[in-house]
Coordinates of C-alpha atoms and ligand atoms in Angstrom, one line a residue:
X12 CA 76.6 7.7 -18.7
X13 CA 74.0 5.5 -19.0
X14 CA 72.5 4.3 -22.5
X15 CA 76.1 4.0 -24.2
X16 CA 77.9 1.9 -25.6
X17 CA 79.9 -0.1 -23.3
X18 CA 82.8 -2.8 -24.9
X19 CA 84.2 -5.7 -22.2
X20 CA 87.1 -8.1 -23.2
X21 CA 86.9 -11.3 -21.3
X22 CA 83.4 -11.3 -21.1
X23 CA 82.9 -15.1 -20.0
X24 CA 85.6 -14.7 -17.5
X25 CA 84.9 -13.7 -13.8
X26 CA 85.3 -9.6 -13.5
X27 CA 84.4 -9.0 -17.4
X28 CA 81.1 -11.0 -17.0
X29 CA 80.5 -8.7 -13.5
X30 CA 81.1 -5.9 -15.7
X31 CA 78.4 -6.9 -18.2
X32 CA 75.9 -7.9 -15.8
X33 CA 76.6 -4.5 -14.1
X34 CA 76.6 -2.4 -16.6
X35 CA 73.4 -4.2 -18.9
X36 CA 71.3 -3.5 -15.5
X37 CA 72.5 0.0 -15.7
X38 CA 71.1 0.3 -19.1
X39 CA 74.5 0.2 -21.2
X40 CA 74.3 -2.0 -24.7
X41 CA 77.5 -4.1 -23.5
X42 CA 79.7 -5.4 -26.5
X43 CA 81.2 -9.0 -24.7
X44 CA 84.9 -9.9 -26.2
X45 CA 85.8 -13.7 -25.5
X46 CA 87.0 -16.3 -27.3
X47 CA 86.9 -19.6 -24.1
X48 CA 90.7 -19.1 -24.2
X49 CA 90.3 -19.7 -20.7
X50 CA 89.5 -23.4 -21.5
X51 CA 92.6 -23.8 -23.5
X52 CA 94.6 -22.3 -20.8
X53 CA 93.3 -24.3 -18.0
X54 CA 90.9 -27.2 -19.8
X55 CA 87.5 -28.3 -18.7
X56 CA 87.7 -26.7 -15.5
X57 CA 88.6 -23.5 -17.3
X58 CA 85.8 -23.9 -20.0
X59 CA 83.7 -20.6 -19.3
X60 CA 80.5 -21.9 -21.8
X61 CA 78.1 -21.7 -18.9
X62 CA 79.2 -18.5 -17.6
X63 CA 78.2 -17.1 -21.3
X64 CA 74.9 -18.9 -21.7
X65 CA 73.9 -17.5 -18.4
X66 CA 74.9 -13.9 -19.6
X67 CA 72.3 -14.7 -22.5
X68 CA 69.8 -15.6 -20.5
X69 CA 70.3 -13.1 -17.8
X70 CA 70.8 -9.9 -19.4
X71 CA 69.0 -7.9 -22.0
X72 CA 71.2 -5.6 -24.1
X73 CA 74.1 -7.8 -24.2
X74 CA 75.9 -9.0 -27.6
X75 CA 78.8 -11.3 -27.7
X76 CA 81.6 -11.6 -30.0
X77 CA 83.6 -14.6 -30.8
X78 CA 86.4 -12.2 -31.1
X79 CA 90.5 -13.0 -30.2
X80 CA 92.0 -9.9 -28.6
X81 CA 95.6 -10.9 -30.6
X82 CA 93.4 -10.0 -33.9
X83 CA 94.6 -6.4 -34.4
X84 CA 91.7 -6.0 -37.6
X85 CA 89.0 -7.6 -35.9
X86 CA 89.5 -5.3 -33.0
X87 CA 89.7 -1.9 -35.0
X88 CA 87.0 -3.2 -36.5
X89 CA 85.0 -3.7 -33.8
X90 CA 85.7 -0.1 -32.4
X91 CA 85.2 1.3 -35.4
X92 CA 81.2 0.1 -35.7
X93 CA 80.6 0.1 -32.0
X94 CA 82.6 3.5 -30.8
X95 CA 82.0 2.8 -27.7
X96 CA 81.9 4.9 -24.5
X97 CA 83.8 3.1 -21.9
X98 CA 86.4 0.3 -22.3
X99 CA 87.1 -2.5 -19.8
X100 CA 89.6 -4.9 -20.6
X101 CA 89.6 -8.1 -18.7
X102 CA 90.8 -10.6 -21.2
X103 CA 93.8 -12.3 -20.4
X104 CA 96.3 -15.2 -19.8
X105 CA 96.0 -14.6 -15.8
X106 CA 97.8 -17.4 -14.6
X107 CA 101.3 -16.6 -12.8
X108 CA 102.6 -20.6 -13.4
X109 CA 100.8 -21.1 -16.8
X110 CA 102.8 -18.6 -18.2
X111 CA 106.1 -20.6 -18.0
X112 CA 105.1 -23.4 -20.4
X113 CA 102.9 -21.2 -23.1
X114 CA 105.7 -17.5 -23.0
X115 CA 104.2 -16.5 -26.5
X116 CA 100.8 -16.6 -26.0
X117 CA 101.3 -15.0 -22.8
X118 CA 102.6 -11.9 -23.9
X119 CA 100.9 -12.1 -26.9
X120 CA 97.5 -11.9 -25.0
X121 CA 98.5 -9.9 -22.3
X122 CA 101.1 -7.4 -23.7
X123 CA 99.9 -7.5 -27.6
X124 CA 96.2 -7.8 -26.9
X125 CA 96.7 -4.3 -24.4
X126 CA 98.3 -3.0 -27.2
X127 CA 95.5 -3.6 -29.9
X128 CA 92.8 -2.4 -27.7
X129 CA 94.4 0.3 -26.7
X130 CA 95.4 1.4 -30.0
X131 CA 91.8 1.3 -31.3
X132 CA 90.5 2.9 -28.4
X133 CA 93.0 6.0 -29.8
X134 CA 92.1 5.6 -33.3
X135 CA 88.3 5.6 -32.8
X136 CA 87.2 7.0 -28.7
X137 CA 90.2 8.4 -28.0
X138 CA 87.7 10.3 -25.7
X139 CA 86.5 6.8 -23.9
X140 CA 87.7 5.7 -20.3
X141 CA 89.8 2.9 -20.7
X142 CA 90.2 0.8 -17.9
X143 CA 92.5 -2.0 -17.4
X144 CA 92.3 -5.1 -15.3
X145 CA 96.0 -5.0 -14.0
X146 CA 97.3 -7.0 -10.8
X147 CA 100.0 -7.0 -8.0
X148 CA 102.3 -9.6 -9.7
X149 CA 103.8 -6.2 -11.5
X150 CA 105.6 -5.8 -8.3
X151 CA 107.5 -9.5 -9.1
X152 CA 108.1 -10.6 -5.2
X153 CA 109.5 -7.4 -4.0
X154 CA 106.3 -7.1 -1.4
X155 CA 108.5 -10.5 0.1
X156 CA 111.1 -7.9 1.3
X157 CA 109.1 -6.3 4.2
X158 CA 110.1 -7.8 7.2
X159 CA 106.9 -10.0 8.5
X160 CA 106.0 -12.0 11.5
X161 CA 105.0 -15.7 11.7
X162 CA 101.4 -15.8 13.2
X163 CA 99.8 -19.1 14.3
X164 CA 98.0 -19.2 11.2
X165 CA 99.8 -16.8 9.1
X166 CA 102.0 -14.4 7.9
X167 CA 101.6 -10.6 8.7
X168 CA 103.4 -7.4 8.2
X169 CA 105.9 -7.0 11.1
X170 CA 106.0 -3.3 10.8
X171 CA 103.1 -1.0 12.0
X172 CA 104.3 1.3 8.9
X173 CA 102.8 -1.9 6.3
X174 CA 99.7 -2.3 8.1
X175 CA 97.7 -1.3 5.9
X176 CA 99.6 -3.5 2.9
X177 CA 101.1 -2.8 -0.6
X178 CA 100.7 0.8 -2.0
X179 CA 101.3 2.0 -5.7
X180 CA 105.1 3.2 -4.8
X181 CA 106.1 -0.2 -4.4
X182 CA 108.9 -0.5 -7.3
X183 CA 108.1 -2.7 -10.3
X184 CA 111.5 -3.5 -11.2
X185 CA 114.1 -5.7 -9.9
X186 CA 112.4 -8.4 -8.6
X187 CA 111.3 -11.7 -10.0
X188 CA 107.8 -11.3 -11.6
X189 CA 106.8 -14.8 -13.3
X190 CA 106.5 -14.2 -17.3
X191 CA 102.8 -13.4 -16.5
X192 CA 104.0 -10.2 -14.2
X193 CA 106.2 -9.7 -17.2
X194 CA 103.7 -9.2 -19.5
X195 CA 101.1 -7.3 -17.5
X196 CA 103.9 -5.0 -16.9
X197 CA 104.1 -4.1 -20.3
X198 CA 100.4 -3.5 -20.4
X199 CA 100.4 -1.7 -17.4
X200 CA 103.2 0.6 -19.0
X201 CA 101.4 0.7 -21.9
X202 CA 98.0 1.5 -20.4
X203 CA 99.4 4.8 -18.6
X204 CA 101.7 5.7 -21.4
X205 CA 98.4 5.8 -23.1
X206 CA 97.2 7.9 -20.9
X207 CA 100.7 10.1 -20.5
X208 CA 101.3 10.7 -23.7
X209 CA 98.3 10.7 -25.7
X210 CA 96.1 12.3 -23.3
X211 CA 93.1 8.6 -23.0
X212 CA 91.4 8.8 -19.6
X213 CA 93.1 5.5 -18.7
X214 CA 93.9 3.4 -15.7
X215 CA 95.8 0.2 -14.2
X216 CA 93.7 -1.5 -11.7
X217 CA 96.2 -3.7 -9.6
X218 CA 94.1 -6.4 -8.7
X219 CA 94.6 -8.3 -5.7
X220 CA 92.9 -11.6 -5.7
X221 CA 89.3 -10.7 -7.4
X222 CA 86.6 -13.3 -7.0
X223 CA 83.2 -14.5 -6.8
X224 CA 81.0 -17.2 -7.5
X225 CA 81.0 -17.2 -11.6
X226 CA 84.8 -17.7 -11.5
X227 CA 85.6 -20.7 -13.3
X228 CA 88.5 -21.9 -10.7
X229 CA 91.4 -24.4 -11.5
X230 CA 94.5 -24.9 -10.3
X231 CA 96.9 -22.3 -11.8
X232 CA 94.3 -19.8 -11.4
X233 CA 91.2 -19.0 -9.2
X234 CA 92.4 -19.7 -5.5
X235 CA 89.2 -19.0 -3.8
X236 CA 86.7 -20.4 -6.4
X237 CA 89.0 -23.8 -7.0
X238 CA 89.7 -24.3 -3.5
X239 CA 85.9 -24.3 -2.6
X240 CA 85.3 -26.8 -5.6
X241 CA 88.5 -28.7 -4.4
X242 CA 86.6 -29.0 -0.7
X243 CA 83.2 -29.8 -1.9
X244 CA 84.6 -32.7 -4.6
X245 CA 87.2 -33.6 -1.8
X246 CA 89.6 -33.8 -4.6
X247 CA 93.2 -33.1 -3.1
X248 CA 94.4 -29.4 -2.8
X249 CA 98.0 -28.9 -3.0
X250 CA 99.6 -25.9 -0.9
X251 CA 102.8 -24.9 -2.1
X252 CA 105.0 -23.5 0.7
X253 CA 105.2 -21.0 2.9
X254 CA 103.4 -23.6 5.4
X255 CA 100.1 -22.6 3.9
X256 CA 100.0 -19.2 5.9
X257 CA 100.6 -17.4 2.9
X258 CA 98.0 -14.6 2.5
X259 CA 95.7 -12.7 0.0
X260 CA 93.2 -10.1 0.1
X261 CA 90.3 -10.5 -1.5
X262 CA 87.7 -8.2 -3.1
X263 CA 84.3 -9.4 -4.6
X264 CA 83.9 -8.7 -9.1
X265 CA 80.7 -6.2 -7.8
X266 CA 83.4 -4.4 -5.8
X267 CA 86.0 -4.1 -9.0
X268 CA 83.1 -2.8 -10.9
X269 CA 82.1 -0.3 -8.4
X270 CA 85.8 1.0 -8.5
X271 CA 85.4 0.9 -12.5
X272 CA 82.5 2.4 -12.6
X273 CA 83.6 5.1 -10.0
X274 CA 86.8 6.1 -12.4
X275 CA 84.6 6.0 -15.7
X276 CA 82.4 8.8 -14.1
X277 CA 85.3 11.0 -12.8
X278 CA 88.2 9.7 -15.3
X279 CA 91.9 11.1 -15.2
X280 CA 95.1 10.2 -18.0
X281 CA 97.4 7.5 -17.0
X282 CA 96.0 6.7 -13.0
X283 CA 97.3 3.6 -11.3
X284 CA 95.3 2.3 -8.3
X285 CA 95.8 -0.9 -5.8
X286 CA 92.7 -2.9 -5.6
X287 CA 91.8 -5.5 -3.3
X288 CA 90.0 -6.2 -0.4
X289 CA 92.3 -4.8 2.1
X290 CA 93.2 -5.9 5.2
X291 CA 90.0 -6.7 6.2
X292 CA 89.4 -9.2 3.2
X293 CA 92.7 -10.5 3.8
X294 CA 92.9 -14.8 4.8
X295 CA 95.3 -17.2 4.8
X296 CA 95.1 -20.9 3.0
X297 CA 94.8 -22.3 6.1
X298 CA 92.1 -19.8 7.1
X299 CA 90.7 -20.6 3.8
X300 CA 90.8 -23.7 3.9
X301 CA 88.9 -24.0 7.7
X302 CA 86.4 -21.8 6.7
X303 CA 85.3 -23.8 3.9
X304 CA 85.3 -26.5 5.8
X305 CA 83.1 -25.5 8.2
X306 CA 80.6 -24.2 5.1
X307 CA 80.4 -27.1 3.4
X308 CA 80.7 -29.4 6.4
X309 CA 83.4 -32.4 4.9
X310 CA 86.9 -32.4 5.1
X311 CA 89.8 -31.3 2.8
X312 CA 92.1 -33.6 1.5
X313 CA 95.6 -31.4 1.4
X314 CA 99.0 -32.3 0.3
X315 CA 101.9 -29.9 1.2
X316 CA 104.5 -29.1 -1.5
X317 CA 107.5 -27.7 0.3
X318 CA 108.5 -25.5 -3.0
X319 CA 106.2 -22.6 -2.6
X320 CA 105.4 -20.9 -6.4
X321 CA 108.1 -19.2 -7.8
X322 CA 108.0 -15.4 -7.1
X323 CA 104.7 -16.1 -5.6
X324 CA 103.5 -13.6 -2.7
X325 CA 104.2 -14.4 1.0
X326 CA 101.6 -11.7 2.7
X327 CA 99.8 -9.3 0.2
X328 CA 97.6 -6.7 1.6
X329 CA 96.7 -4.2 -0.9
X330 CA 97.0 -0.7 0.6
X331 CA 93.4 0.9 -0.2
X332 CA 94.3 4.5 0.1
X333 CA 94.8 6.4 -3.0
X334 CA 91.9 5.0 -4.3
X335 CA 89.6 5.8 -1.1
X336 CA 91.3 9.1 -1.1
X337 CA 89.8 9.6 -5.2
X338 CA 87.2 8.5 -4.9
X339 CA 85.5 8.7 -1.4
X340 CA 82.1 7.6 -2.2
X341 CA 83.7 4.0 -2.9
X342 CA 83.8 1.4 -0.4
X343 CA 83.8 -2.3 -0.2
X344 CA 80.6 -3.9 0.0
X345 CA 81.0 -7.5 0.5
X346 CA 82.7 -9.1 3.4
X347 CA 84.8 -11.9 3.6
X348 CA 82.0 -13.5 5.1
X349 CA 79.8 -12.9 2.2
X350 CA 82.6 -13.7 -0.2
X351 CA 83.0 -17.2 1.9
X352 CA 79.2 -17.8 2.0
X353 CA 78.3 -17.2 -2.0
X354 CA 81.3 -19.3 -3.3
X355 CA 80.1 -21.7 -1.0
X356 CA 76.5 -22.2 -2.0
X357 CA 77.6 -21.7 -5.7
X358 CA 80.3 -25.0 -5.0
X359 CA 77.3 -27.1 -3.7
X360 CA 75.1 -25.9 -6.3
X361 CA 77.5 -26.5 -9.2
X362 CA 79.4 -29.9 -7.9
X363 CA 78.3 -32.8 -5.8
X364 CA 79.5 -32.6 -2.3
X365 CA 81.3 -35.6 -1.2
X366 CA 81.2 -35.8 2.6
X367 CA 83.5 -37.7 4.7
Ligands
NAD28 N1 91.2 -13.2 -10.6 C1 92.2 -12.7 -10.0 O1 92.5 -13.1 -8.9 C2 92.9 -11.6 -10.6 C3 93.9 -10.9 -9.8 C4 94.6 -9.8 -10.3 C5 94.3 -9.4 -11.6 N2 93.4 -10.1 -12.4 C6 93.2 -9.7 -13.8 O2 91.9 -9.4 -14.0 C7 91.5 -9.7 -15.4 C8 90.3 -10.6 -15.3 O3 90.7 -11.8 -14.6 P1 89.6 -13.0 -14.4 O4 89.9 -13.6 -13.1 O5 88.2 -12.5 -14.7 O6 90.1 -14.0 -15.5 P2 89.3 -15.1 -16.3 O7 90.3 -16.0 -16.9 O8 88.1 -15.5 -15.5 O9 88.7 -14.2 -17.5 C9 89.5 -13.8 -18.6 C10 88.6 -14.1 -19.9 O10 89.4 -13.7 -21.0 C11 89.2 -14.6 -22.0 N3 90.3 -14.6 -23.0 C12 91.6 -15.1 -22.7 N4 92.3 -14.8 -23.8 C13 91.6 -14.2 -24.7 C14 91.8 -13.7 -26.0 N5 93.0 -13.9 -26.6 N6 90.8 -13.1 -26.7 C15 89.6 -12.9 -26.1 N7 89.3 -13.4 -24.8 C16 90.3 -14.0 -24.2 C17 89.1 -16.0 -21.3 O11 88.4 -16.9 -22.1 C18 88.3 -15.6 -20.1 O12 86.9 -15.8 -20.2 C19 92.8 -10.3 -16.0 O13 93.5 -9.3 -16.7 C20 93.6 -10.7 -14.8 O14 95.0 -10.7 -15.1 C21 92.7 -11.2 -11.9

């Protein structure tokens, strides 16, 4: 596949620049789509100008455009010069709490901007995987109905049968998903209805929490990335319920692009796949927040808010199976370890680190 056109939508952002770093060292011309929305959504700590100007310097067959995903003309046209041969959408309003206070550009960029992209991809590569950045808030807090146990530093699956976490049969309906799982439900729909009826080699990647150092973490969004920045500024982190023994799984941006990469090769209509680090990626806050501790050698500054986020997650393990099962040759390749390490170095490289 190599030598094609490649077109990424949140380019700047965390997993779309992965993508284009991944796929420019792979020899793909990579078409970058962002327009810093993320620094409207979340501010200066959300600005994702750096992150761009490194993908200048770093790459070599990289173009980006200043491009909205909402503008349905500017996208068709786009396609229609660049036809290109694989599609990975990562731009997105991808905060669960943000959503709340800004509903129309939330579904606008989410649900509208699928739309668009998807509709262009019909009208001008209807033959080009088309892969979509989806996540495990379309579930809404169902996952919170498995009975779990109360570890001394989290929360776990009280049933062997969950063990290995959340797989794709999990309903998406009747539960509360935040206005953001709202609207990447409708992509998500949209993205395999795609792919039902119309034939596109498409698919729903339902991220778990992705990350990696060129994350630019805030508050509402970027746990990993924010709460190392949080630990190295010693600004205060805020926990929100759950006694901080809520727990994610997380999987490295190389990892999500070896899973996209892995699908553009061998491409089916319509897949949905779970995608996270698993169980053995999986930590707690308060795990978190120890190990970062230890890293960066200062102390936290924490203040507990007893109302955890609405519909947020109590234990999410994503269930790695049908994927594995697909595609066999996949596997993670960075620990939790390395994960813990890079974002780490890349907080005491980027910010000063106040000690106590
Ligand atoms: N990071 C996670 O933990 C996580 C978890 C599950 C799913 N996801 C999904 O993965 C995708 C990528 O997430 P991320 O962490 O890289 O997010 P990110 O915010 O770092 O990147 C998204 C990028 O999209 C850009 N963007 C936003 N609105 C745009 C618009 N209207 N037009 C063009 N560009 C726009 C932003 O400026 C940003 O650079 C999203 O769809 C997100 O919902 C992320």
């Amino acid at each position: 596949m190599a030598g094609k056109n490649a077109l990424v939508t949140g380019s700047s952002g965390l997993i779309g620049s992965e993508c284009v770093t991944f796929l420019d060292a792979r020899g793909w011309r990579v078409h970058g789509v962002d327009n810093n929305m993320r620094r409207e959504f979340f501010g200066e700590h959300g600005d994702t100008t750096w992150n761009l100007e490194r993908l200048r310097r770093e790459t070599s067959r990289f173009e980006h455009h200043d491009l909205d995903v909402r503008d349905r003309e500017g996208v068709d046209r786009l396609f229609a010069e660049t036809r290109p041969g694989l599609v990975v959408h990562c731009a997105a309003q991808p905060s669960h709490d943000l959503a709340a206070s800004r509903p129309f550009d939330d579904f606008e960029v989410n649900a509208v901007g699928t739309l668009n992209l998807l509709e262009a991809t019909r009208q001008h590569a209807a033959e080009t995987p088309f892969v979509f950045l989806s996540t495990n808030k379309v579930y809404g807090d169902a996952p919170n109905e498995l009975p779990l146990v109360e570890l001394p530093t989290r929360w776990d699956y009280a049933d062997p049968a969950d063990h290995e976490g959340i797989d794709e049969t999990m309903r998406i309906d009747h539960s509360m998903h935040s206005l953001f799982g709202a609207s990447k439900v409708a992509a998500d729909v949209l993205v395999q209805e795609y792919g039902r009826y119309f034939g596109l080699p498409t698919v729903c990647l339902r991220g778990g929490c992705l990350t990696g150092a060129h994350h630019s973490g805030a508050e509402l969004h970027g746990f990993l990335a924010y709460l190392a920045r949080a630990t190295a500024e010693r600004s205060t982190y805020r926990i929100f319920g759950y006694k901080g023994k809520q727990v994610r799984d997380n999987i490295h941006s190389f990892d999500v692009c070896t899973a996209m990469i892995a699908f553009a090769e061998r491409p089916s209509a319509g897949a949905v796949y779970n995608l996270g680090g698993g169980r053995e990626n999986s930590v707690s806050v308060l795990e978190a927040i120890a190990r970062f501790e230890e890293l960066l050698g200062t102390k936290l500054s924490t203040e507990y808010v007893e109302e955890a986020r609405r519909g947020d997650h109590i234990c999410y393990i994503s269930d790695l199976r049908r994927f594995r099962t697909d595609y066999p040759d996949w596997e993670l390749s960075v620990s939790l370890d390395q994960i813990f390490d890079e974002l780490a170095a890349a907080a005491s490289e980027r910010y000063e680190v106040t000690h106590a």
